[in-house]
């Protein structure tokens, strides 16, 4: 990150908060699973599912947020390098969400009694989130990394890519909050209204997710944090 003063210095402060909150989210999800949901397993169907919330939090919340903010966070890098890094982060996200989705399907398939697939609003929104992410990944690769695409097409599509990228992140956060809420209410049932520790932790997680979302959207939409124009006009493909 740049050491410039002014907007960049302010961005650095927000970036530090952003990283602290993001890593805290991951830790809290991990703590919840270990403390209340039996930890992790590769063989026990009920516990295999626990990989799903952790990996989805890492992929669709933390890494996707970092990917969205990557151009603002490392402004001194060349745009070509930033594009490659942006694509690499998305590749990591893809791998994690495939593993997370597999964990959910396996746990449902081999549960006794078997749990239906894709019956909840959380799962429907999850499918929408994944489809939007894949569309962004494919269109971004074709438009911004493929050498044959004319610059005028990139300039036309760039605002839409940014808009749907932010929308994808907001949708992912909403899906995560709904998923945690469903899980907590499902496992605690009537105990939930008695403020058990797990229920309180679930509510705190929801608030953290919402705060993280607001913070990211603010950082990505604040004009002063935008990547400096002098670097926007580099020759990318020679």
GROMACS .gro file of C-alpha atoms in nm:
model
  238
    1UNK     CA    1   0.000   0.000   0.000
    2UNK     CA    2   0.109   0.355  -0.071
    3UNK     CA    3   0.256   0.569   0.205
    4UNK     CA    4   0.112   0.892   0.064
    5UNK     CA    5  -0.069   1.134   0.291
    6UNK     CA    6  -0.424   1.263   0.246
    7UNK     CA    7  -0.693   1.023   0.112
    8UNK     CA    8  -0.445   0.737   0.087
    9UNK     CA    9  -0.348   0.773   0.452
   10UNK     CA   10  -0.716   0.773   0.551
   11UNK     CA   11  -0.774   0.469   0.333
   12UNK     CA   12  -0.491   0.288   0.514
   13UNK     CA   13  -0.668   0.340   0.847
   14UNK     CA   14  -0.992   0.204   0.704
   15UNK     CA   15  -0.800  -0.084   0.547
   16UNK     CA   16  -0.654  -0.185   0.884
   17UNK     CA   17  -1.002  -0.183   1.040
   18UNK     CA   18  -1.131  -0.379   0.742
   19UNK     CA   19  -0.867  -0.650   0.788
   20UNK     CA   20  -0.920  -0.672   1.164
   21UNK     CA   21  -1.297  -0.712   1.126
   22UNK     CA   22  -1.260  -0.964   0.843
   23UNK     CA   23  -1.015  -1.184   1.033
   24UNK     CA   24  -1.230  -1.152   1.347
   25UNK     CA   25  -1.526  -1.280   1.148
   26UNK     CA   26  -1.333  -1.586   1.035
   27UNK     CA   27  -1.214  -1.655   1.389
   28UNK     CA   28  -1.565  -1.616   1.533
   29UNK     CA   29  -1.708  -1.862   1.280
   30UNK     CA   30  -1.426  -2.106   1.358
   31UNK     CA   31  -1.483  -2.063   1.734
   32UNK     CA   32  -1.858  -2.117   1.695
   33UNK     CA   33  -1.804  -2.440   1.502
   34UNK     CA   34  -1.542  -2.579   1.742
   35UNK     CA   35  -1.717  -2.467   2.060
   36UNK     CA   36  -2.080  -2.548   1.974
   37UNK     CA   37  -2.104  -2.754   1.654
   38UNK     CA   38  -1.858  -3.037   1.715
   39UNK     CA   39  -1.559  -2.917   1.514
   40UNK     CA   40  -1.458  -3.051   1.172
   41UNK     CA   41  -1.449  -3.390   1.004
   42UNK     CA   42  -1.398  -3.541   0.658
   43UNK     CA   43  -1.602  -3.853   0.732
   44UNK     CA   44  -1.890  -3.775   0.969
   45UNK     CA   45  -2.181  -3.635   0.759
   46UNK     CA   46  -2.317  -3.411   1.034
   47UNK     CA   47  -1.976  -3.254   1.098
   48UNK     CA   48  -1.864  -3.246   0.735
   49UNK     CA   49  -2.119  -2.968   0.693
   50UNK     CA   50  -1.917  -2.747   0.928
   51UNK     CA   51  -1.665  -2.687   0.652
   52UNK     CA   52  -1.940  -2.510   0.459
   53UNK     CA   53  -1.988  -2.199   0.677
   54UNK     CA   54  -1.616  -2.159   0.746
   55UNK     CA   55  -1.500  -2.190   0.384
   56UNK     CA   56  -1.786  -1.976   0.254
   57UNK     CA   57  -1.697  -1.705   0.506
   58UNK     CA   58  -1.334  -1.713   0.396
   59UNK     CA   59  -1.422  -1.720   0.026
   60UNK     CA   60  -1.737  -1.514  -0.028
   61UNK     CA   61  -1.689  -1.266   0.255
   62UNK     CA   62  -1.321  -1.213   0.331
   63UNK     CA   63  -1.148  -1.296   0.000
   64UNK     CA   64  -1.419  -1.144  -0.217
   65UNK     CA   65  -1.402  -0.821  -0.016
   66UNK     CA   66  -1.022  -0.816  -0.053
   67UNK     CA   67  -1.057  -0.878  -0.424
   68UNK     CA   68  -1.304  -0.591  -0.464
   69UNK     CA   69  -1.075  -0.352  -0.277
   70UNK     CA   70  -0.752  -0.480  -0.431
   71UNK     CA   71  -0.712  -0.196  -0.682
   72UNK     CA   72  -0.749   0.063  -0.405
   73UNK     CA   73  -0.530  -0.122  -0.156
   74UNK     CA   74  -0.220  -0.158  -0.375
   75UNK     CA   75  -0.222   0.150  -0.593
   76UNK     CA   76   0.151   0.152  -0.662
   77UNK     CA   77   0.135  -0.181  -0.847
   78UNK     CA   78   0.091  -0.178  -1.223
   79UNK     CA   79  -0.261  -0.232  -1.340
   80UNK     CA   80  -0.157  -0.546  -1.525
   81UNK     CA   81  -0.021  -0.695  -1.204
   82UNK     CA   82  -0.333  -0.591  -1.015
   83UNK     CA   83  -0.552  -0.762  -1.274
   84UNK     CA   84  -0.356  -1.085  -1.247
   85UNK     CA   85  -0.373  -1.076  -0.867
   86UNK     CA   86  -0.746  -0.996  -0.880
   87UNK     CA   87  -0.798  -1.300  -1.104
   88UNK     CA   88  -0.584  -1.519  -0.877
   89UNK     CA   89  -0.792  -1.427  -0.571
   90UNK     CA   90  -1.106  -1.516  -0.765
   91UNK     CA   91  -0.951  -1.851  -0.856
   92UNK     CA   92  -0.892  -1.922  -0.485
   93UNK     CA   93  -1.251  -1.822  -0.410
   94UNK     CA   94  -1.379  -2.063  -0.675
   95UNK     CA   95  -1.186  -2.355  -0.525
   96UNK     CA   96  -1.312  -2.281  -0.173
   97UNK     CA   97  -1.678  -2.244  -0.271
   98UNK     CA   98  -1.667  -2.573  -0.464
   99UNK     CA   99  -1.534  -2.751  -0.155
  100UNK     CA  100  -1.788  -2.573   0.067
  101UNK     CA  101  -2.077  -2.662  -0.164
  102UNK     CA  102  -1.958  -3.024  -0.180
  103UNK     CA  103  -1.949  -3.038   0.202
  104UNK     CA  104  -2.309  -2.915   0.223
  105UNK     CA  105  -2.438  -3.161  -0.038
  106UNK     CA  106  -2.254  -3.459   0.115
  107UNK     CA  107  -2.379  -3.380   0.464
  108UNK     CA  108  -2.738  -3.357   0.340
  109UNK     CA  109  -2.710  -3.667   0.124
  110UNK     CA  110  -2.578  -3.896   0.396
  111UNK     CA  111  -2.761  -3.751   0.695
  112UNK     CA  112  -3.005  -3.980   0.875
  113UNK     CA  113  -3.277  -3.897   0.796
  114UNK     CA  114  -3.166  -3.748   0.465
  115UNK     CA  115  -3.196  -3.369   0.436
  116UNK     CA  116  -3.343  -3.230   0.112
  117UNK     CA  117  -3.112  -3.022  -0.107
  118UNK     CA  118  -3.176  -2.656  -0.189
  119UNK     CA  119  -3.503  -2.621   0.001
  120UNK     CA  120  -3.431  -2.303   0.199
  121UNK     CA  121  -3.417  -1.937   0.102
  122UNK     CA  122  -3.052  -1.940   0.213
  123UNK     CA  123  -2.970  -2.207  -0.044
  124UNK     CA  124  -3.163  -2.027  -0.320
  125UNK     CA  125  -2.978  -1.703  -0.251
  126UNK     CA  126  -2.658  -1.906  -0.235
  127UNK     CA  127  -2.718  -2.039  -0.585
  128UNK     CA  128  -2.781  -1.682  -0.707
  129UNK     CA  129  -2.457  -1.570  -0.542
  130UNK     CA  130  -2.254  -1.848  -0.703
  131UNK     CA  131  -2.410  -1.791  -1.047
  132UNK     CA  132  -2.339  -1.417  -1.026
  133UNK     CA  133  -1.982  -1.488  -0.914
  134UNK     CA  134  -1.921  -1.728  -1.204
  135UNK     CA  135  -2.068  -1.475  -1.447
  136UNK     CA  136  -1.833  -1.210  -1.309
  137UNK     CA  137  -1.538  -1.448  -1.329
  138UNK     CA  138  -1.603  -1.548  -1.690
  139UNK     CA  139  -1.691  -1.201  -1.816
  140UNK     CA  140  -1.399  -1.046  -1.628
  141UNK     CA  141  -1.153  -1.295  -1.772
  142UNK     CA  142  -1.283  -1.243  -2.125
  143UNK     CA  143  -1.307  -0.865  -2.108
  144UNK     CA  144  -1.008  -0.763  -1.896
  145UNK     CA  145  -0.750  -1.039  -1.942
  146UNK     CA  146  -0.814  -1.169  -2.293
  147UNK     CA  147  -0.583  -0.980  -2.534
  148UNK     CA  148  -0.827  -0.969  -2.824
  149UNK     CA  149  -1.090  -0.751  -2.657
  150UNK     CA  150  -1.077  -0.390  -2.770
  151UNK     CA  151  -1.016  -0.117  -2.513
  152UNK     CA  152  -1.350   0.046  -2.593
  153UNK     CA  153  -1.532  -0.270  -2.486
  154UNK     CA  154  -1.341  -0.280  -2.159
  155UNK     CA  155  -1.427   0.083  -2.088
  156UNK     CA  156  -1.795   0.013  -2.157
  157UNK     CA  157  -1.813  -0.299  -1.943
  158UNK     CA  158  -1.593  -0.183  -1.653
  159UNK     CA  159  -1.871   0.008  -1.463
  160UNK     CA  160  -2.102  -0.293  -1.492
  161UNK     CA  161  -1.828  -0.525  -1.370
  162UNK     CA  162  -1.776  -0.303  -1.066
  163UNK     CA  163  -2.149  -0.272  -0.996
  164UNK     CA  164  -2.218  -0.644  -1.015
  165UNK     CA  165  -1.903  -0.715  -0.813
  166UNK     CA  166  -2.034  -0.501  -0.528
  167UNK     CA  167  -2.381  -0.654  -0.570
  168UNK     CA  168  -2.226  -1.001  -0.553
  169UNK     CA  169  -2.057  -0.917  -0.224
  170UNK     CA  170  -2.371  -0.766  -0.069
  171UNK     CA  171  -2.573  -1.070  -0.180
  172UNK     CA  172  -2.307  -1.301  -0.030
  173UNK     CA  173  -2.327  -1.119   0.305
  174UNK     CA  174  -2.708  -1.134   0.306
  175UNK     CA  175  -2.692  -1.506   0.225
  176UNK     CA  176  -2.441  -1.565   0.503
  177UNK     CA  177  -2.649  -1.380   0.764
  178UNK     CA  178  -2.959  -1.573   0.662
  179UNK     CA  179  -2.767  -1.902   0.670
  180UNK     CA  180  -2.628  -1.847   1.020
  181UNK     CA  181  -2.969  -1.733   1.144
  182UNK     CA  182  -3.136  -2.043   0.998
  183UNK     CA  183  -2.876  -2.274   1.151
  184UNK     CA  184  -2.887  -2.114   1.497
  185UNK     CA  185  -3.267  -2.117   1.512
  186UNK     CA  186  -3.280  -2.472   1.375
  187UNK     CA  187  -3.037  -2.621   1.630
  188UNK     CA  188  -3.152  -2.419   1.933
  189UNK     CA  189  -3.524  -2.429   1.859
  190UNK     CA  190  -3.717  -2.304   2.165
  191UNK     CA  191  -3.396  -2.234   2.357
  192UNK     CA  192  -3.310  -1.951   2.118
  193UNK     CA  193  -3.549  -1.706   2.285
  194UNK     CA  194  -3.379  -1.767   2.622
  195UNK     CA  195  -3.058  -1.596   2.507
  196UNK     CA  196  -2.821  -1.896   2.519
  197UNK     CA  197  -2.453  -1.824   2.458
  198UNK     CA  198  -2.461  -1.982   2.111
  199UNK     CA  199  -2.762  -1.772   2.014
  200UNK     CA  200  -2.597  -1.453   2.133
  201UNK     CA  201  -2.281  -1.543   1.940
  202UNK     CA  202  -2.490  -1.602   1.629
  203UNK     CA  203  -2.651  -1.260   1.664
  204UNK     CA  204  -2.311  -1.096   1.713
  205UNK     CA  205  -2.187  -1.271   1.400
  206UNK     CA  206  -2.480  -1.129   1.205
  207UNK     CA  207  -2.400  -0.776   1.325
  208UNK     CA  208  -2.032  -0.821   1.236
  209UNK     CA  209  -2.125  -0.939   0.887
  210UNK     CA  210  -2.351  -0.636   0.839
  211UNK     CA  211  -2.085  -0.394   0.967
  212UNK     CA  212  -1.823  -0.553   0.743
  213UNK     CA  213  -2.053  -0.514   0.443
  214UNK     CA  214  -2.118  -0.146   0.515
  215UNK     CA  215  -1.747  -0.083   0.564
  216UNK     CA  216  -1.651  -0.248   0.233
  217UNK     CA  217  -1.923  -0.070   0.035
  218UNK     CA  218  -1.815   0.262   0.185
  219UNK     CA  219  -1.450   0.201   0.097
  220UNK     CA  220  -1.527   0.096  -0.259
  221UNK     CA  221  -1.768   0.382  -0.333
  222UNK     CA  222  -1.584   0.672  -0.169
  223UNK     CA  223  -1.443   0.878  -0.460
  224UNK     CA  224  -1.129   0.984  -0.269
  225UNK     CA  225  -1.024   0.620  -0.236
  226UNK     CA  226  -1.041   0.549  -0.608
  227UNK     CA  227  -0.721   0.443  -0.781
  228UNK     CA  228  -0.529   0.749  -0.895
  229UNK     CA  229  -0.598   0.855  -1.258
  230UNK     CA  230  -0.230   0.870  -1.354
  231UNK     CA  231  -0.212   0.493  -1.322
  232UNK     CA  232  -0.538   0.432  -1.505
  233UNK     CA  233  -0.392   0.497  -1.847
  234UNK     CA  234  -0.103   0.253  -1.846
  235UNK     CA  235  -0.057   0.052  -2.160
  236UNK     CA  236  -0.169  -0.295  -2.057
  237UNK     CA  237  -0.116  -0.503  -2.368
  238UNK     CA  238   0.181  -0.449  -2.590
   0.00000   0.00000   0.00000
